[in-house]
Short mmCIF file of C-alpha atoms in Angstrom, two decimals:
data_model
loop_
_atom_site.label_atom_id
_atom_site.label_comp_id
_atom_site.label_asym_id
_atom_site.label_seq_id
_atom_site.Cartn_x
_atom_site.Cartn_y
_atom_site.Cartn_z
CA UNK A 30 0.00 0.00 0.00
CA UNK A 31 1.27 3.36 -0.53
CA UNK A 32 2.20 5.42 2.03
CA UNK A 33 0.74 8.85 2.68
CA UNK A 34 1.75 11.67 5.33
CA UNK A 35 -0.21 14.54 6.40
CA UNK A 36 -0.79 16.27 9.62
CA UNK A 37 -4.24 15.78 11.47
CA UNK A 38 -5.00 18.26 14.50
CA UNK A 39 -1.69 19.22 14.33
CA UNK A 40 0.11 16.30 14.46
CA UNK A 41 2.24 14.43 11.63
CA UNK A 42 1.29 10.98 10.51
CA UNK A 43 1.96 8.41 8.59
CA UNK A 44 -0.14 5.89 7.04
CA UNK A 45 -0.12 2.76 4.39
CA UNK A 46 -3.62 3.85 2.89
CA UNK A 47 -4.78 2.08 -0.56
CA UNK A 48 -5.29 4.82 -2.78
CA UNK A 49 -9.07 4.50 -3.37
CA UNK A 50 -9.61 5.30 0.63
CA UNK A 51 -11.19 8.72 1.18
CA UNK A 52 -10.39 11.06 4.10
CA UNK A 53 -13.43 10.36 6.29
CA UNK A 54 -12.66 6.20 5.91
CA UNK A 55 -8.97 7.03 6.84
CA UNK A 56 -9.97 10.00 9.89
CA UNK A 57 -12.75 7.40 10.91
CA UNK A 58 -11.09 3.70 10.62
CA UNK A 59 -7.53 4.59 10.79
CA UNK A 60 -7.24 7.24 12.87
CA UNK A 61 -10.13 6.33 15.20
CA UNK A 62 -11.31 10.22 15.02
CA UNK A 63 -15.18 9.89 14.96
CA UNK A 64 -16.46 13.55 15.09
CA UNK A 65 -16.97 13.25 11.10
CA UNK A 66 -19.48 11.18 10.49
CA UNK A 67 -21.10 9.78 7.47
CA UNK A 68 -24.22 10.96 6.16
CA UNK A 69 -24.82 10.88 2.45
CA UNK A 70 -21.15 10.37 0.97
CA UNK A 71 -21.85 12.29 -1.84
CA UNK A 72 -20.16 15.68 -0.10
CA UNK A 73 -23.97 16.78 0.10
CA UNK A 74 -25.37 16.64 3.54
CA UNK A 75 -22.30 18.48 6.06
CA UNK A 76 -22.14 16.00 8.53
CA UNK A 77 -18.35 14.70 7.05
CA UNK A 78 -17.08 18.57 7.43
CA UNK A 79 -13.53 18.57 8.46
CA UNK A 80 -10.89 21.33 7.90
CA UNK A 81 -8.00 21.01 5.28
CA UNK A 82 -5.96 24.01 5.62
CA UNK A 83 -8.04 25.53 7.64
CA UNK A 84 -11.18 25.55 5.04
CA UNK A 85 -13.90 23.35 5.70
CA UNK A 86 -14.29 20.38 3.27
CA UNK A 87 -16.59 17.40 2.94
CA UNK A 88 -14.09 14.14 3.93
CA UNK A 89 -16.02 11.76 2.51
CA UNK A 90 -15.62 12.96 -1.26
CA UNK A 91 -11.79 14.02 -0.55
CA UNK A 92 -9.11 11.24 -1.49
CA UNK A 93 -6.61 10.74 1.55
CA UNK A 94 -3.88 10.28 -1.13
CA UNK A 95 -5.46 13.76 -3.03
CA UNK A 96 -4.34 15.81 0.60
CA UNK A 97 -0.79 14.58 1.22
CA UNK A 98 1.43 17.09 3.06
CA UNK A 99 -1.93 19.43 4.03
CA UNK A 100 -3.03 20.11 7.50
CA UNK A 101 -6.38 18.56 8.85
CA UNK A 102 -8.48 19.70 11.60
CA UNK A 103 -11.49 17.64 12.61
CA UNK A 104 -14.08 18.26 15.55
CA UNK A 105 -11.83 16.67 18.00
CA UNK A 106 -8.55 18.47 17.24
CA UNK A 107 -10.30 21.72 16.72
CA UNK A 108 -9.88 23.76 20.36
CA UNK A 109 -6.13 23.01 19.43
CA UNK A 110 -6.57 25.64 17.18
CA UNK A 111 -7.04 28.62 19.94
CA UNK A 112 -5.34 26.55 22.72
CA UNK A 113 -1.47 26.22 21.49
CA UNK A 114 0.02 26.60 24.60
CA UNK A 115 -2.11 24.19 26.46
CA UNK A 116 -0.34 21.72 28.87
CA UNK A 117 0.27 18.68 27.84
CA UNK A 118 -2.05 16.68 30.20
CA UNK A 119 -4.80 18.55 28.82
CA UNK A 120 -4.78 16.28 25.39
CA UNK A 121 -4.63 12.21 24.95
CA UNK A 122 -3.94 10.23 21.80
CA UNK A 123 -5.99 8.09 20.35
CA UNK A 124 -5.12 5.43 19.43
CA UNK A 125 -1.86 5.30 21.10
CA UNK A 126 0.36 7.08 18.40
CA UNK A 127 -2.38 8.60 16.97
CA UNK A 128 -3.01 12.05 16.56
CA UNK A 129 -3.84 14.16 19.50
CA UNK A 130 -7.16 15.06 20.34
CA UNK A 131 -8.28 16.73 23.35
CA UNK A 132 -8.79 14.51 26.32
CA UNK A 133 -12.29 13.60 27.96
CA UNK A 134 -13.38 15.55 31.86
CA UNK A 135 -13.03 19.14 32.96
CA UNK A 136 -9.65 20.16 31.59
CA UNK A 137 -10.86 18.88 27.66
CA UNK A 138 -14.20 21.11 28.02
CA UNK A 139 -12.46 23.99 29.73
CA UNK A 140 -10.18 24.43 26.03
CA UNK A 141 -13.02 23.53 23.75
CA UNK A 142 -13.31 25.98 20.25
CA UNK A 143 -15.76 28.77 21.15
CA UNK A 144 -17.92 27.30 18.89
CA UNK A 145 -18.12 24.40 20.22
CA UNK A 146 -19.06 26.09 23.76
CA UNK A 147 -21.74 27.82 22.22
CA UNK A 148 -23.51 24.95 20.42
CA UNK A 149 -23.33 23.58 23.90
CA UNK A 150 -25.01 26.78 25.47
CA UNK A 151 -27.58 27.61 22.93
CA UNK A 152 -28.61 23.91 22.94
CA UNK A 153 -28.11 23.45 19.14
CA UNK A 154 -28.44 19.48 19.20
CA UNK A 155 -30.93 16.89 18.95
CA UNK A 156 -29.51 13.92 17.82
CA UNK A 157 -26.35 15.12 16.95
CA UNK A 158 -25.78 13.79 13.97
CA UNK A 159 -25.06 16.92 12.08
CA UNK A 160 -23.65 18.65 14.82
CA UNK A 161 -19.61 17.84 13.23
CA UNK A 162 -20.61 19.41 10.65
CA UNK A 163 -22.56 22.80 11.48
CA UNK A 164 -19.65 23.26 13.94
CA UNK A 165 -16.83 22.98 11.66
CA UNK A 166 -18.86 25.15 8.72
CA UNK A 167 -19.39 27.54 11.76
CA UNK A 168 -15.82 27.62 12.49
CA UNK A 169 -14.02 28.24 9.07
CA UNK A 170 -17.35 30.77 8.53
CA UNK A 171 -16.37 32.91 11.57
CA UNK A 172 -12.12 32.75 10.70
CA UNK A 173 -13.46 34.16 7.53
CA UNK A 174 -16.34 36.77 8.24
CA UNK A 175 -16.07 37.32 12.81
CA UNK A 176 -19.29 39.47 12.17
CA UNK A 177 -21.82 38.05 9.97
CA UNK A 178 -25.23 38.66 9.32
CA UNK A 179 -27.92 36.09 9.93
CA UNK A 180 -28.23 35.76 5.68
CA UNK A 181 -24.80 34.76 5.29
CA UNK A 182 -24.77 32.62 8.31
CA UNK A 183 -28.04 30.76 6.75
CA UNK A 184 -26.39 31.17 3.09
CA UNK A 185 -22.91 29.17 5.11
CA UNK A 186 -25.09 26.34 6.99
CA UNK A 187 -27.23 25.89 3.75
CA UNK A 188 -25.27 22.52 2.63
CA UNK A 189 -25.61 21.30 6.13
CA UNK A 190 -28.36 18.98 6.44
CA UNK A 191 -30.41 18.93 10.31
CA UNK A 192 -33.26 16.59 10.09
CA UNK A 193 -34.11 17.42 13.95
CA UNK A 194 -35.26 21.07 13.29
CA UNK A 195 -32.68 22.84 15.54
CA UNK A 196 -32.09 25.48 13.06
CA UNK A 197 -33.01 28.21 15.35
CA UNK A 198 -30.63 27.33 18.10
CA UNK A 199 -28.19 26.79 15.54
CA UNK A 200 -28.70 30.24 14.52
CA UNK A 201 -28.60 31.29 17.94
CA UNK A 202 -25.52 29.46 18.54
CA UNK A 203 -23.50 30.66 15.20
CA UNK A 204 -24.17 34.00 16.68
CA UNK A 205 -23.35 33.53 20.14
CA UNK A 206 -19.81 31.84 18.82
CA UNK A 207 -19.33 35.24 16.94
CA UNK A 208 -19.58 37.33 20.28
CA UNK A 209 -17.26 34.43 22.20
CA UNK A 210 -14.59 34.79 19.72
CA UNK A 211 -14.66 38.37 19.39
CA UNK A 212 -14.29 38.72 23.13
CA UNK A 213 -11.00 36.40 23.13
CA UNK A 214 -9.76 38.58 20.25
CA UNK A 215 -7.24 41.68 21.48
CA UNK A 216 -8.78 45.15 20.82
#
């Protein structure tokens, strides 16, 4: 099998992948990182959304092999992101020599994305299921616009499929994660 390096929630790895494996089969089976999920595997419904270079992207239509070299962030590696200087009993690896991913109990949730704190307040899930993905679009939508208006917020989250009907506490919680990071922002 060919081998294929990349770096996942910011750490490098190497893997013998067969070349028809997609991202979410390699994040998901070989990397045990289950915050994607699949949904359609088409790249239609969201609930795949991971972030390659800091853009979100649908895993399950992405070819690992397609991505060497690039940096991937999925739902578990994403508080990294604002945490760098975190101490290193704040993350685990899964599986052991795996990438890192932010450990379970009070020191995982106290570094968690802003985002992913205000899903959590504004009680934006049901069943979950598309949760991965609303979070991540959320996330690469707010690096890219920190103020948006509720159009473009609907126009961002209009690929990502919720069957439960949480749309207004996920509109609620996209702009509660706007205030959040623009209070951890310097002036």
């Amino acid at each position: 099998m060919p081998e294929l390096t990349l770096t996942v929630n910011r750490r490098a790895v190497t893997l013998d992948v067969p070349r028809d494996t997609s991202l979410l089969h390699l994040l998901r089976n070989d990397l045990s990182l289950n915050g994607p999920k699949y949904g359609c595997g088409q790249g239609s419904c969201g609930a795949c959304t991971v972030h390659v270079d800091g853009v979100a992207a649908r895993a399950c239509v992405i070819p690992a092999h397609g991505i060497a070299g690039r940096h991937i962030t999925t739902l578990e590696g994403l508080g990294m992101n604002m945490a760098p200087t975190l101490p290193c009993s704040a993350w685990s690896a899964a599986p052991p020599g795996g990438p890192f991913r932010l450990g379970s109990g009070p020191a995982a949730k106290e570094h968690w994305h802003p985002v992913q704190a205000a899903f959590e307040e504004a009680q934006a899930a049901q069943c979950g299921y598309c949760l991965n993905g609303m979070v991540m679009q959320t996330a690469a939508l707010l690096a890219r616009d920190p103020k948006p208006s509720e159009a473009r917020i609907r126009a961002e989250l209009a690929g990502n499929l919720c069957r439960c009907g949480t749309h207004v506490e996920i509109l609620a919680a996209v702009t509660r994660a706007a205030e959040l990071l623009s209070s951890t922002k310097p002036a």
